[in-house]
Coordinates of C-alpha atoms and ligand atoms in Angstrom, one line a residue:
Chain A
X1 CA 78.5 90.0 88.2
X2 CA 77.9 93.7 89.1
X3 CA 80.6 96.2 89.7
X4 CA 80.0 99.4 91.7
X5 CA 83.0 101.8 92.5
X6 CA 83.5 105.1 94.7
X7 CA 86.4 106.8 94.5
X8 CA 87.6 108.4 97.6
X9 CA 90.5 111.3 98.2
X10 CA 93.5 108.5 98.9
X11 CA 91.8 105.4 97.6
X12 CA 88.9 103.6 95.8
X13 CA 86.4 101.2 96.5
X14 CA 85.5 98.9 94.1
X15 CA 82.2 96.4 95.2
X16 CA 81.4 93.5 93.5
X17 CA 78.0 91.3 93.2
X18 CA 78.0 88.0 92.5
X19 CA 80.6 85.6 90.8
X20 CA 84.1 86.4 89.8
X21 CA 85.0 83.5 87.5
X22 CA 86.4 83.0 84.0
X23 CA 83.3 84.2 82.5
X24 CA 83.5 87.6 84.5
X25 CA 86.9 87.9 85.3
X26 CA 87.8 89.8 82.5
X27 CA 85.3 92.8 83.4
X28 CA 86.3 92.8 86.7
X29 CA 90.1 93.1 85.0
X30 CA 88.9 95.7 83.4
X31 CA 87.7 97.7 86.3
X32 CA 90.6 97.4 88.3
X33 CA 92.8 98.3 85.2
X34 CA 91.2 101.5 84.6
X35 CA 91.6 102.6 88.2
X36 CA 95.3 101.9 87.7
X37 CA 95.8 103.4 84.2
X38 CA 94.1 106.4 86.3
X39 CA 97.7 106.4 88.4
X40 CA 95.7 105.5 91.4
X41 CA 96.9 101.3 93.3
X42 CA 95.3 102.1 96.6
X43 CA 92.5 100.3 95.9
X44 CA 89.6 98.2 98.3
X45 CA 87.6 95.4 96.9
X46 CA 84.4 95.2 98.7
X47 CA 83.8 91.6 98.8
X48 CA 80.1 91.8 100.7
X49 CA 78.1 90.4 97.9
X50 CA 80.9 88.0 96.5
X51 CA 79.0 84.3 95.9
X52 CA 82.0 82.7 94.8
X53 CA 85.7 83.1 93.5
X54 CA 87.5 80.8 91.6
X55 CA 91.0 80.5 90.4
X56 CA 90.4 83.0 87.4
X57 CA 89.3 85.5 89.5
X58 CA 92.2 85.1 92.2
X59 CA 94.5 85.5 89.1
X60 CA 92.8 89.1 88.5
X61 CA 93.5 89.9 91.8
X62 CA 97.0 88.6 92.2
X63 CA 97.8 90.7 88.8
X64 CA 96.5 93.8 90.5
X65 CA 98.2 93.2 93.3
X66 CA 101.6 93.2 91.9
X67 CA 100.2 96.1 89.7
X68 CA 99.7 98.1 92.7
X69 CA 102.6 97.2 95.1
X70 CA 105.1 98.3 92.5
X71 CA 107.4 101.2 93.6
X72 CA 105.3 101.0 96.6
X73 CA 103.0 103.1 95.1
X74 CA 99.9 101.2 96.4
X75 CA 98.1 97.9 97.4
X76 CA 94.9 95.9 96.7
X77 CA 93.7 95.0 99.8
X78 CA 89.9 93.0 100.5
X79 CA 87.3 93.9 102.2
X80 CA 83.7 92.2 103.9
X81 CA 85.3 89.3 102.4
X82 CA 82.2 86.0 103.7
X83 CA 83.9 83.5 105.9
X84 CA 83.5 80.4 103.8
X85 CA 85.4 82.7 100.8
X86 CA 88.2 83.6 103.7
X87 CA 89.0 80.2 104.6
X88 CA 88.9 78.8 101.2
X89 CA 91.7 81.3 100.5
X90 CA 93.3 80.5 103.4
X91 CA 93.4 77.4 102.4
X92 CA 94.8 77.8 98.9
X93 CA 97.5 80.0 100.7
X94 CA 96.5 83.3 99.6
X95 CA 95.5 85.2 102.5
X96 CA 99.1 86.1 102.8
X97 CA 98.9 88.5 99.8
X98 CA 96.1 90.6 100.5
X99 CA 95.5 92.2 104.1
X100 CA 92.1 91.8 104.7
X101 CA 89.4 94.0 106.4
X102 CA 85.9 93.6 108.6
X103 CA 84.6 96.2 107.2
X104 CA 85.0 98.7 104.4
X105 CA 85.3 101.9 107.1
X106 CA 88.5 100.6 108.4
X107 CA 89.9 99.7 105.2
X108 CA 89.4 103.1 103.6
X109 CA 90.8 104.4 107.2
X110 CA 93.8 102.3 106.0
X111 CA 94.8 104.3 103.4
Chain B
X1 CA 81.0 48.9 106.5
X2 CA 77.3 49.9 107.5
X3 CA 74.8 52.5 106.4
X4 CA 72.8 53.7 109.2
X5 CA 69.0 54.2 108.3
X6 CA 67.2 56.8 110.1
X7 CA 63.6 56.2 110.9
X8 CA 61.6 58.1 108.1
X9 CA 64.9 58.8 105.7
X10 CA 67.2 56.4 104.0
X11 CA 70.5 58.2 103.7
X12 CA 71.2 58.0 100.0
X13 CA 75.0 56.8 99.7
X14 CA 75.3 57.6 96.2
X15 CA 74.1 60.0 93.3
X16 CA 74.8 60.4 90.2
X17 CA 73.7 63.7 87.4
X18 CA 74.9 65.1 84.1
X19 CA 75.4 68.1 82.9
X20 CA 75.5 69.8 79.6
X21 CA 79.5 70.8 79.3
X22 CA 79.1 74.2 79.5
X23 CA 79.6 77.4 82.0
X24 CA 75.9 77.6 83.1
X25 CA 76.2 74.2 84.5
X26 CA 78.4 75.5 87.2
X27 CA 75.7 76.7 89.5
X28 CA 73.7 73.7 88.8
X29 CA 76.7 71.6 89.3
X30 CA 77.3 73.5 92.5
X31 CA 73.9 73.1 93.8
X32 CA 74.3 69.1 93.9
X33 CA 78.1 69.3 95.2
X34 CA 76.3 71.2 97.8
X35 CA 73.7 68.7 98.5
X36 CA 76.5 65.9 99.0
X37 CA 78.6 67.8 101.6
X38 CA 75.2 68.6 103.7
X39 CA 74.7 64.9 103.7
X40 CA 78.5 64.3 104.4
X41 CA 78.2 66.8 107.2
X42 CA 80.7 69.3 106.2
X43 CA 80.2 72.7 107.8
X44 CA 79.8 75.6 105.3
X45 CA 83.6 76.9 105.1
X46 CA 84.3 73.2 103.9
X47 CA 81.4 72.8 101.7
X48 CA 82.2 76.0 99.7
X49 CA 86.2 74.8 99.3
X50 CA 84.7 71.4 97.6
X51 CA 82.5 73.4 95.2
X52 CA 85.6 75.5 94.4
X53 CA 87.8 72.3 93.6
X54 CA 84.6 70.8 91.4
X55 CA 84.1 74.4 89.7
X56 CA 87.4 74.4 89.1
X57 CA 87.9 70.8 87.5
X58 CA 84.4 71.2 86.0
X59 CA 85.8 74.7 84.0
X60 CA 88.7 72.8 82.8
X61 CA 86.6 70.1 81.4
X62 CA 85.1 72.5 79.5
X63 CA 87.8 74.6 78.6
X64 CA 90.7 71.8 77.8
X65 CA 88.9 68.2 77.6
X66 CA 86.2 69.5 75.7
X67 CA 87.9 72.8 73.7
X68 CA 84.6 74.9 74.5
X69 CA 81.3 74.9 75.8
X70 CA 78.1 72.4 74.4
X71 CA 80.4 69.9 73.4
X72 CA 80.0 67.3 75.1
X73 CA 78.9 66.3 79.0
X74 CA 80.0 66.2 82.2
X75 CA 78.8 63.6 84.7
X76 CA 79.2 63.8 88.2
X77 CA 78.6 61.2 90.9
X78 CA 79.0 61.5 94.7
X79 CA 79.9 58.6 97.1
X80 CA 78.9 58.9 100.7
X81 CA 81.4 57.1 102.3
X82 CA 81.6 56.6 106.3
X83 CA 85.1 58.6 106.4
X84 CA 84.5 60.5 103.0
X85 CA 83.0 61.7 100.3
X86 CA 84.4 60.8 96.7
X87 CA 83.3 63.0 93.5
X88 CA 83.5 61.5 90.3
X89 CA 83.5 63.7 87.5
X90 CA 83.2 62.4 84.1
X91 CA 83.7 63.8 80.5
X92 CA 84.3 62.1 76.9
X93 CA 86.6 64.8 75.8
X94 CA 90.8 64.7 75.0
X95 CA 92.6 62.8 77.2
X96 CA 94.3 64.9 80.5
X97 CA 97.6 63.4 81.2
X98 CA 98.4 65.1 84.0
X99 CA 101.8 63.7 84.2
X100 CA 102.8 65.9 81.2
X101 CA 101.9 69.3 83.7
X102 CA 104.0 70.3 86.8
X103 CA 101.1 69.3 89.2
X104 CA 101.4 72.1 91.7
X105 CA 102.3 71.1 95.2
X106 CA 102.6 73.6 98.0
X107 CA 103.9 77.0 96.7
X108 CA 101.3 79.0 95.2
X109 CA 102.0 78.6 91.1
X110 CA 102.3 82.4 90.0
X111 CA 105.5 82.5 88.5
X112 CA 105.2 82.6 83.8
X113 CA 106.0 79.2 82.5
X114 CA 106.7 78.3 78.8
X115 CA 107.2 81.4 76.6
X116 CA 105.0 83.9 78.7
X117 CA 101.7 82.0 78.9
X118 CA 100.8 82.2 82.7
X119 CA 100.2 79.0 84.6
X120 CA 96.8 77.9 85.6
X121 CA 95.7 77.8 89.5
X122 CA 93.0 75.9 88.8
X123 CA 94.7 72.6 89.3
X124 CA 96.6 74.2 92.1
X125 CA 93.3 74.7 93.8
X126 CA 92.0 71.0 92.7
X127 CA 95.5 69.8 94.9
X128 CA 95.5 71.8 97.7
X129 CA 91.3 71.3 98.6
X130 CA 90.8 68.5 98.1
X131 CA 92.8 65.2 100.3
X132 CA 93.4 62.7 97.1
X133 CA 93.1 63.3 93.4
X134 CA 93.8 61.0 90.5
X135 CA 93.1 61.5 86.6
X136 CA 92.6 58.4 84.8
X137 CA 91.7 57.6 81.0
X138 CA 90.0 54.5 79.5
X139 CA 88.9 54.4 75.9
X140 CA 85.4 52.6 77.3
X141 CA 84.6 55.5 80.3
X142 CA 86.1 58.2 78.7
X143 CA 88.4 60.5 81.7
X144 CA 87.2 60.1 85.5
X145 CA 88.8 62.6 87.5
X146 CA 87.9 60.9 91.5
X147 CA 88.1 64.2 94.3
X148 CA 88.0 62.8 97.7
X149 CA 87.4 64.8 100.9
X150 CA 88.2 63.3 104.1
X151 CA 85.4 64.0 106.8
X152 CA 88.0 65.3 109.5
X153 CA 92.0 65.5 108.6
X154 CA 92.9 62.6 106.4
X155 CA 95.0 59.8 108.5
X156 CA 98.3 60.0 108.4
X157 CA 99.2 57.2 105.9
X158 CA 96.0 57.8 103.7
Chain C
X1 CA 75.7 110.0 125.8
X2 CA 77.9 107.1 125.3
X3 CA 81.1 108.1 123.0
X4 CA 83.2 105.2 121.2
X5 CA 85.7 106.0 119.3
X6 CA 88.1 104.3 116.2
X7 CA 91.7 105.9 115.1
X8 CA 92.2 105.5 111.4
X9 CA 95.6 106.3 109.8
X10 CA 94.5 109.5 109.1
X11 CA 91.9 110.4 110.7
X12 CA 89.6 109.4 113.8
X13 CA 85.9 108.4 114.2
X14 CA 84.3 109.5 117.3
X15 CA 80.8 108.3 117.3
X16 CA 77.9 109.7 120.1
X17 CA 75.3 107.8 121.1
X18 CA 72.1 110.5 123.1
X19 CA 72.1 113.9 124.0
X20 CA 75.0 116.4 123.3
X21 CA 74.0 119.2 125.8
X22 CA 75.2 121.2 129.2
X23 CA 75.1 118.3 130.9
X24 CA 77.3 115.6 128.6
X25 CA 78.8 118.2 126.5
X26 CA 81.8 118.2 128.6
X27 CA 82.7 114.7 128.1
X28 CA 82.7 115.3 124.2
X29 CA 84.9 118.1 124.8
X30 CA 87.6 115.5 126.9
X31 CA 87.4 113.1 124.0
X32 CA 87.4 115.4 121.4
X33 CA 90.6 117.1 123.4
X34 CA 92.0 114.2 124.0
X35 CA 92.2 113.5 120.4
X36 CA 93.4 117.2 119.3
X37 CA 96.4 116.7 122.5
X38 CA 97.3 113.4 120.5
X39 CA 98.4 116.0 117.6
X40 CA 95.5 114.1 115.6
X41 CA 93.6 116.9 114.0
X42 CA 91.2 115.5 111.3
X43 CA 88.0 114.1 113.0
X44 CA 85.0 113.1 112.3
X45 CA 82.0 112.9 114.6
X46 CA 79.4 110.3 113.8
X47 CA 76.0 111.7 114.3
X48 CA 74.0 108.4 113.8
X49 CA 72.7 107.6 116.9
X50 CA 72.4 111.7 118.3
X51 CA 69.2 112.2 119.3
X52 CA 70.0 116.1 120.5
X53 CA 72.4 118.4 120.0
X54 CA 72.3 121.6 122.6
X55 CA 74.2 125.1 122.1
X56 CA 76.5 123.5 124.8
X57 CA 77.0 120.4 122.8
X58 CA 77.8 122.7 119.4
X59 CA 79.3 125.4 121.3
X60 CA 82.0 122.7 121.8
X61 CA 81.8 121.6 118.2
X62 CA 83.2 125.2 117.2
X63 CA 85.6 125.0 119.5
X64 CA 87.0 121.8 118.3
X65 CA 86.4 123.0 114.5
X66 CA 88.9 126.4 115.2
X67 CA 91.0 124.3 116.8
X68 CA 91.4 121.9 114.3
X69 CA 91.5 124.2 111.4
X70 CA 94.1 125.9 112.6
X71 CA 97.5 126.3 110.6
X72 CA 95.3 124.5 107.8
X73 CA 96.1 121.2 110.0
X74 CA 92.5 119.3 109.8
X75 CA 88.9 119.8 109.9
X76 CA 86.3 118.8 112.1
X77 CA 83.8 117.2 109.6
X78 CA 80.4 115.3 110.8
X79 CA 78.5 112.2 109.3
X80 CA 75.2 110.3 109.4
X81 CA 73.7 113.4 111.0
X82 CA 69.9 112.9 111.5
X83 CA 67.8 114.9 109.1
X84 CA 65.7 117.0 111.8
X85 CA 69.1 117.8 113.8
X86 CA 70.8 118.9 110.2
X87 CA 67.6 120.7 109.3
X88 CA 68.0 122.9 112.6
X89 CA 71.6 123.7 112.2
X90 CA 70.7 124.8 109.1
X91 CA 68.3 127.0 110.3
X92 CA 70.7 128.5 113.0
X93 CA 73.4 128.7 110.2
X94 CA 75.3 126.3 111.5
X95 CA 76.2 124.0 108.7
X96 CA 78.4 126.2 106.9
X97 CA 80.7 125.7 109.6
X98 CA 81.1 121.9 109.1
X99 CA 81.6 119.8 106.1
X100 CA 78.6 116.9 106.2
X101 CA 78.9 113.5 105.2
X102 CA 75.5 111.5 104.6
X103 CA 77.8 108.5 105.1
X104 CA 81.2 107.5 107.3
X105 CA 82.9 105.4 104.7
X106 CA 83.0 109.0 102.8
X107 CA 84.0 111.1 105.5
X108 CA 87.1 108.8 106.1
X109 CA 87.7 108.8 102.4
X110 CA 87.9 112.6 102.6
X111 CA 91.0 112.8 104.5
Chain D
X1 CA 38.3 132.0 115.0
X2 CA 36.4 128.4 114.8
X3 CA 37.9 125.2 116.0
X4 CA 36.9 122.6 114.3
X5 CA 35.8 119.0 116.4
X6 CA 36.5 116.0 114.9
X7 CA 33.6 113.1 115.1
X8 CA 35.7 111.5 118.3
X9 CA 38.9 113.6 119.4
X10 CA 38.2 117.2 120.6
X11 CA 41.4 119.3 119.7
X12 CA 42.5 120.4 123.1
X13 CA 43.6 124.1 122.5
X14 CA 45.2 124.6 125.2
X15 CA 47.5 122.2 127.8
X16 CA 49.6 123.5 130.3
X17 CA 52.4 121.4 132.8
X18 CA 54.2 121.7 135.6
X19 CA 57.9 120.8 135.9
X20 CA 60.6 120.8 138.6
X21 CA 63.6 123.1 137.3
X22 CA 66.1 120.3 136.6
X23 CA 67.9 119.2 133.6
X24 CA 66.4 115.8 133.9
X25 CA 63.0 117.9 133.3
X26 CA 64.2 118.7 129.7
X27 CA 63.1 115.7 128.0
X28 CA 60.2 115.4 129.8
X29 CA 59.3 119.0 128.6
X30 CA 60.8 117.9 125.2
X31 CA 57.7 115.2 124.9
X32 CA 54.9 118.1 126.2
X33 CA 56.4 120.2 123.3
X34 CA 56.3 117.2 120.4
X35 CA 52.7 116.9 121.4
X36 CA 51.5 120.4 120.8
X37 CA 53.9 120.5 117.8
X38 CA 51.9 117.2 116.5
X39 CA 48.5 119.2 117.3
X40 CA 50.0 122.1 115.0
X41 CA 50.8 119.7 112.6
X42 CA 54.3 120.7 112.4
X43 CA 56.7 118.4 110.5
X44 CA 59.5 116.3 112.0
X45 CA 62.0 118.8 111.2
X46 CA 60.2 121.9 112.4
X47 CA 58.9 119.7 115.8
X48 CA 62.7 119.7 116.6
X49 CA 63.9 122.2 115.7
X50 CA 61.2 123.6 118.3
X51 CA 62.0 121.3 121.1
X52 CA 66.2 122.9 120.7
X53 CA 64.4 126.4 121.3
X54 CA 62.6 125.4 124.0
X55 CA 65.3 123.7 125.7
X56 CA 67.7 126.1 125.2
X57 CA 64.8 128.3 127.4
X58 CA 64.3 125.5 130.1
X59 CA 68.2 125.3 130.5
X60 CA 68.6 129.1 130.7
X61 CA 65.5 129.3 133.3
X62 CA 67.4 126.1 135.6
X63 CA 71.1 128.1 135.1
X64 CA 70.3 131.5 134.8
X65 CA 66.9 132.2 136.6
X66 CA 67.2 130.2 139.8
X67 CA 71.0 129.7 139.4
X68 CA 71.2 126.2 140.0
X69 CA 68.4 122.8 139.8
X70 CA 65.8 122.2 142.2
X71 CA 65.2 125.9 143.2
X72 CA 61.8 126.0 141.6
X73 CA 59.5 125.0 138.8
X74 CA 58.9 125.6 135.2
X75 CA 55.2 126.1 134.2
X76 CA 55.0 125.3 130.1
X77 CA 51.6 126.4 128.4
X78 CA 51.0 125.6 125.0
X79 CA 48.2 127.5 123.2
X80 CA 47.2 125.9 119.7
X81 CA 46.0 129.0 117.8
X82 CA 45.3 128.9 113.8
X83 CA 48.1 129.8 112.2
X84 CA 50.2 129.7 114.9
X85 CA 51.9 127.8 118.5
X86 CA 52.3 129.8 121.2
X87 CA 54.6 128.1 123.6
X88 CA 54.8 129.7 127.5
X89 CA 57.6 129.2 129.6
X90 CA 56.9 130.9 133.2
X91 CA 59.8 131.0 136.3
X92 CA 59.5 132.8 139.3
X93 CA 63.2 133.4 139.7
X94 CA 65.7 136.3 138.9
X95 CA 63.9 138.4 136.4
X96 CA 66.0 138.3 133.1
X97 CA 66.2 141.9 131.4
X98 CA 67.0 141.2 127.8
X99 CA 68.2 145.0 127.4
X100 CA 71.4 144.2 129.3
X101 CA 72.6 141.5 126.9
X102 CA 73.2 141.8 123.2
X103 CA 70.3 139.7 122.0
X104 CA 71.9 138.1 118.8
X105 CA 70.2 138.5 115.4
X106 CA 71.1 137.0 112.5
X107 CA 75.3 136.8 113.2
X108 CA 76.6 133.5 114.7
X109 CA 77.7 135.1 117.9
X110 CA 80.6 133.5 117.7
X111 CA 83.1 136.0 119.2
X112 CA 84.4 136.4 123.2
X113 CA 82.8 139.1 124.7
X114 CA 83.3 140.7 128.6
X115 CA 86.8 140.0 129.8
X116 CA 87.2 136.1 128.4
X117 CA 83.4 135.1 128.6
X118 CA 82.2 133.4 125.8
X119 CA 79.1 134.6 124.6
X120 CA 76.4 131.9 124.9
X121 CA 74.9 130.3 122.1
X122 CA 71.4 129.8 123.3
X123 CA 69.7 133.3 123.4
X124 CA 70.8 132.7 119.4
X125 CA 69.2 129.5 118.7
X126 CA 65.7 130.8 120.2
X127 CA 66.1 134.0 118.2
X128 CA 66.7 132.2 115.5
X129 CA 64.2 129.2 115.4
X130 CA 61.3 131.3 116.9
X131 CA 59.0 133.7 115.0
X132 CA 58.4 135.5 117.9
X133 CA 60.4 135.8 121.3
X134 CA 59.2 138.2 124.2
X135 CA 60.2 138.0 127.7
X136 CA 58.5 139.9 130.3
X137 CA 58.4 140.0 134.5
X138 CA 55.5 140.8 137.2
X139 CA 55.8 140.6 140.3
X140 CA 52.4 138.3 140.5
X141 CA 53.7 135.9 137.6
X142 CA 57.2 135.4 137.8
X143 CA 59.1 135.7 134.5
X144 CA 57.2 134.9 131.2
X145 CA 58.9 133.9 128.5
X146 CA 56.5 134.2 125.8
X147 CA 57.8 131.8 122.1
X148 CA 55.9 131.7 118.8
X149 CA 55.8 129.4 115.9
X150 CA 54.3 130.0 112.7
X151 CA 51.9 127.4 111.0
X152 CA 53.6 128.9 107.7
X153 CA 56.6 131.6 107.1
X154 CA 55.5 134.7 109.5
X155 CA 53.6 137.3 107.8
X156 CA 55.6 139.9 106.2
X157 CA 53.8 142.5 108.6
X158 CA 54.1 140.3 111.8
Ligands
ADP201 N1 90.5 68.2 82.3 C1 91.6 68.6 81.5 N2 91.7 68.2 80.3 C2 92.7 68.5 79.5 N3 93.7 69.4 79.9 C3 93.6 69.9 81.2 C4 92.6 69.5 82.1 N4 92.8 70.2 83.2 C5 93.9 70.9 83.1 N5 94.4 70.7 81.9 C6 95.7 71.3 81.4 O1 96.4 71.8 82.5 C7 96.8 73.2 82.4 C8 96.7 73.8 83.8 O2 95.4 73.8 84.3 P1 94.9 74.8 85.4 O3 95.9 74.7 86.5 O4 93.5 74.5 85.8 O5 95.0 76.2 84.8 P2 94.3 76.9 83.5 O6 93.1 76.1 83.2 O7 94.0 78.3 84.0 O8 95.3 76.9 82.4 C9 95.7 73.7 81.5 O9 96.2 74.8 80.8 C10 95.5 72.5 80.5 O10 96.4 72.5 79.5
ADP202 N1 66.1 133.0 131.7 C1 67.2 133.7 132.1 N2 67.3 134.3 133.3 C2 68.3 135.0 133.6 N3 69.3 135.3 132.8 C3 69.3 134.7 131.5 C4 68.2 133.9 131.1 N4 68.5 133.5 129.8 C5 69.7 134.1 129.5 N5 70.2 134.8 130.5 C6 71.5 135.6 130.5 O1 71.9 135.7 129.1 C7 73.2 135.2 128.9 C8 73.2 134.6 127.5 O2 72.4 133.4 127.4 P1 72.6 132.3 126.4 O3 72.7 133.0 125.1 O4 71.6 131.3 126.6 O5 74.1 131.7 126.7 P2 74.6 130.9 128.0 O6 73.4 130.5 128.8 O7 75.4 129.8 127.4 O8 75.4 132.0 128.7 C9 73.4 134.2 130.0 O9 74.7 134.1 130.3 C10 72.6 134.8 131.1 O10 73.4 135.8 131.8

C-alpha cells in the first residue's frame, strides 16, 4: 500500500495505492489519525488505485468516520471509489456511512 | 445433471490448490477464486465480492485456526456447479465453533462486545456475500468451511 | 468557445473550451455575471482547453476579478492555464492579478 | 547579411498574404504568423505570445480602421531577417494617429479614461509583447503598421 496526501484550505485528501487489509490497515490508521490529531475531520479518501478492501480496512474507516462526525466537526467521505469495490460495500451495507464521490474535484467542492 | 463440453475445451467442474497459511497467499489465493467465477460466469462486481468473502475466511484461518502465519495450510477447492459455485476451504488448525460467536445477521456488527475488544466484520462479510455458509470439524479432514454462491438470486427455499 | 460550468459549495468552476476574444468574450462575461448576480463570488475559470485569450477576453477577466474582490468577498482565481497563454500574461503583467492554479482539485481546495 | 540554404529547403525570407478584414480571418492570420515564427525559430511560448500581438492589430485594423468586417483587406508581410521578425500589417482604411491616444507603456492601463470609456487593452499588449511598434500612413499604401521581434532580448541601443 502507498499513501499520498494533500492538504487543502477546508479539507484533505488522502490517496491510497493498492490493498487496505490487516497487514496495511494499521498505516493507513495511522495516516488518518494524524490528520485528525491535527484538529482537521474533513477528510477525502481517494480510492482510484484501491485493489481491494477487506473487513480490516472498512474497520479503519468506520473508526475515522465516527472520529470525524463527532460534534459535527467533520466527515470522511470516499472518493473514485472502482465499481466492483462500490457494490461490494453496498452489499455489506456500508455505503450508507460514507457519501461517496465521482471524482475527487467534487468532493473537495463538498467541503 | 450434465456438463456441457465445448468443442476444443472441457469445462473443468472442479479444482483444487493449497496454500502456505500465510498473508502472501492471499493474492495467490485470490487469483484462482478469480479463475472459478470467470468460469462460473460471474460479472466482475460479483467476482470481487467472492474474493472478499474467501480473503476474509482465508485471514481468519490464519489469524484464529492457525494462531499466525506459516503454520500450517490452507486448501481450497472450487465446484462448478450448473446453479453454483461451492468453495471449500480447508485448514488443520483449532477447531471454529461458530456456534460459540453471535454469527452476524443483517445489522452491520460495529457496536464493542465483551470487555472493549471490538467485534470482527470479517465473518459479517463471509454471511452477507456469500448465499450458504457452514463450518464443520472432523478429526480425519481437519475444518471445511463450504461458501456457496448462487449464479443468479438463490431460490426462495434454498 | 463552449463554457460548462459546475457550482461547488463554495465555490464554482467555469471551464472554456476555444478562443476568449471580441467575438465570445461577451458570453464569458454573461456566465461569469450570472454567477457574480447569484451572490456567488469565489470562481475559478478552468483554462484547460483555452486555446486564446484576447484583451477582450481578459479585459473581462478584470472585470470579473474587481468585482469579485470587492468588500474582500471572493477572488477570481484561474487553473490548468496553458503554458504559452501563462507565459504571455506574464509578459503583459498580467498574472499578478490572478492567483494560478496548475491544477482544479487545488483551486477548489483554496476556497 | 548571408542566408544560409539548406541541402533541400530554401529558407523563404520573405512571405506576404492577403486577408479579408474579418474576425474569422484572425486564425487564419494566426497560422501565417506561427509559420514565420517557426522560420525564426521562436519557441512555443514566444510564437504565441506573437500571434496575441498580432491579433490584437488585425482586430484593431477590422474595428477601428474600416469600422466594421468586410470593408477591406489586411495585407500581412513577414520578413525573416537575422536577428530579428519583422511582421507588416497594411490597411487602407482610416489612418490611426497614435499621437492622439495615450500609447500605454509599461502600466496596466487599467483605469476609465474619457467620460466612462474604458481604455482598451490591446494598444497594451502589442506595446508590450513587441520590440518594436511603428505605425505610419501614405496616401499610396494605406496604413502600415510596422511590428518587430527580437531573435534574442533587443539590444540595449535598439
Ligand atoms: N477460522 C476460524 N477459526 C477459529 N476462530 C475463528 C475463525 N473465524 C473466526 N473466528 C473467531 O470469530 C471471531 C470473529 O471473527 P471475524 O468476524 O472474522 O472478526 P475478527 O477476525 O476481526 O475478529 C474471531 O475473533 C475469532 O475468535
Ligand atoms: N488600427 C487602428 N485604426 C484606427 N484606430 C485605432 C487603431 N488601433 C487602435 N485605434 C484606436 O486606439 C484605441 C485604443 O485601442 P486598443 O488599445 O486596441 O483598445 P480597444 O480597441 O479595445 O479600444 C481604440 O479605441 C481606437 O480608437
Amino acid at each position: 500500500m502507498n499513501i499520498t496526501q494533500k492538504q487543502f484550505k477546508r479539507c484533505d485528501l488522502i490517496s491510497v495505492e493498492g490493498r487496505i487489509d490487516s497487514a496495511t490497515a494499521p498505516q493507513l490508521a495511522e495516516a488518518l489519525e494524524a490528520i485528525t490529531a491535527a484538529g482537521r475531520y474533513k477528510i477525502i479518501l481517494d480510492c482510484c488505485n484501491v485493489s481491494f478492501i477487506s473487513s480490516a480496512g472498512l474497520r479503519v474507516l468506520v473508526n475515522t468516520q465516527k472520529n470525524c462526525k463527532r460534534y459535527n466537526r467533520g466527515e470522511l467521505v470516499l472518493a473514485q471509489i472502482p465499481e466492483n469495490i462500490r457494490s461490494t460495500l453496498d452489499l455489506v451495507g456500508f455505503t450508507e456511512l460514507f457519501k461517496i464521490f465521482n471524482d475527487t474535484l467534487s468532493a473537495v467542492g463538498y467541503f | 445433471m450434465q456438463w456441457g463440453i465445448s468443442k476444443t475445451i472441457v469445462v473443468e467442474v472442479s479444482a483444487s490448490q493449497r496454500f502456505p497459511g500465510r498473508y502472501e497467499s492471499l493474492t495467490k489465493i485470490a487469483e484462482f477464486i478469480r479463475c472459478a467465477c470467470a468460469q462460473a460466469g460471474f460479472d466482475s462486481c460479483t467476482t470481487y465480492s467472492v474474493e472478499t468473502a474467501v480473503d476474509e475466511a482465508c485471514s481468519n484461518i490464519i489469524e484464529h485456526a492457525y494462531g499466525g502465519e506459516d503454520i500450517g495450510e490452507i486448501c481450497c477447492t472450487c465446484h462448478l456447479e450448473e446453479d453454483r459455485l461451492v468453495i471449500i476451504l480447508q485448514d488443520n488448525g483449532k477447531p471454529f465453533k461458530p456456534e460459540k460467536f453471535r454469527i452476524p445477521k443483517d445489522t452491520i456488527p460495529l457496536k464493542k462486545y465483551k470487555r472493549k475488544k471490538k467485534q470482527g466484520l470479517g465473518l459479517y462479510f463471509i454471511y452477507k456475500i456469500m448465499d450458504e455458509v457452514s463450518f464443520a470439524t472432523s478429526p480425519s479432514e481437519g475444518n471445511t468451511l463450504t461458501l456457496v454462491k448462487y449464479k443468479s438470486s438463490p431460490p426462495p427455499q434454498a
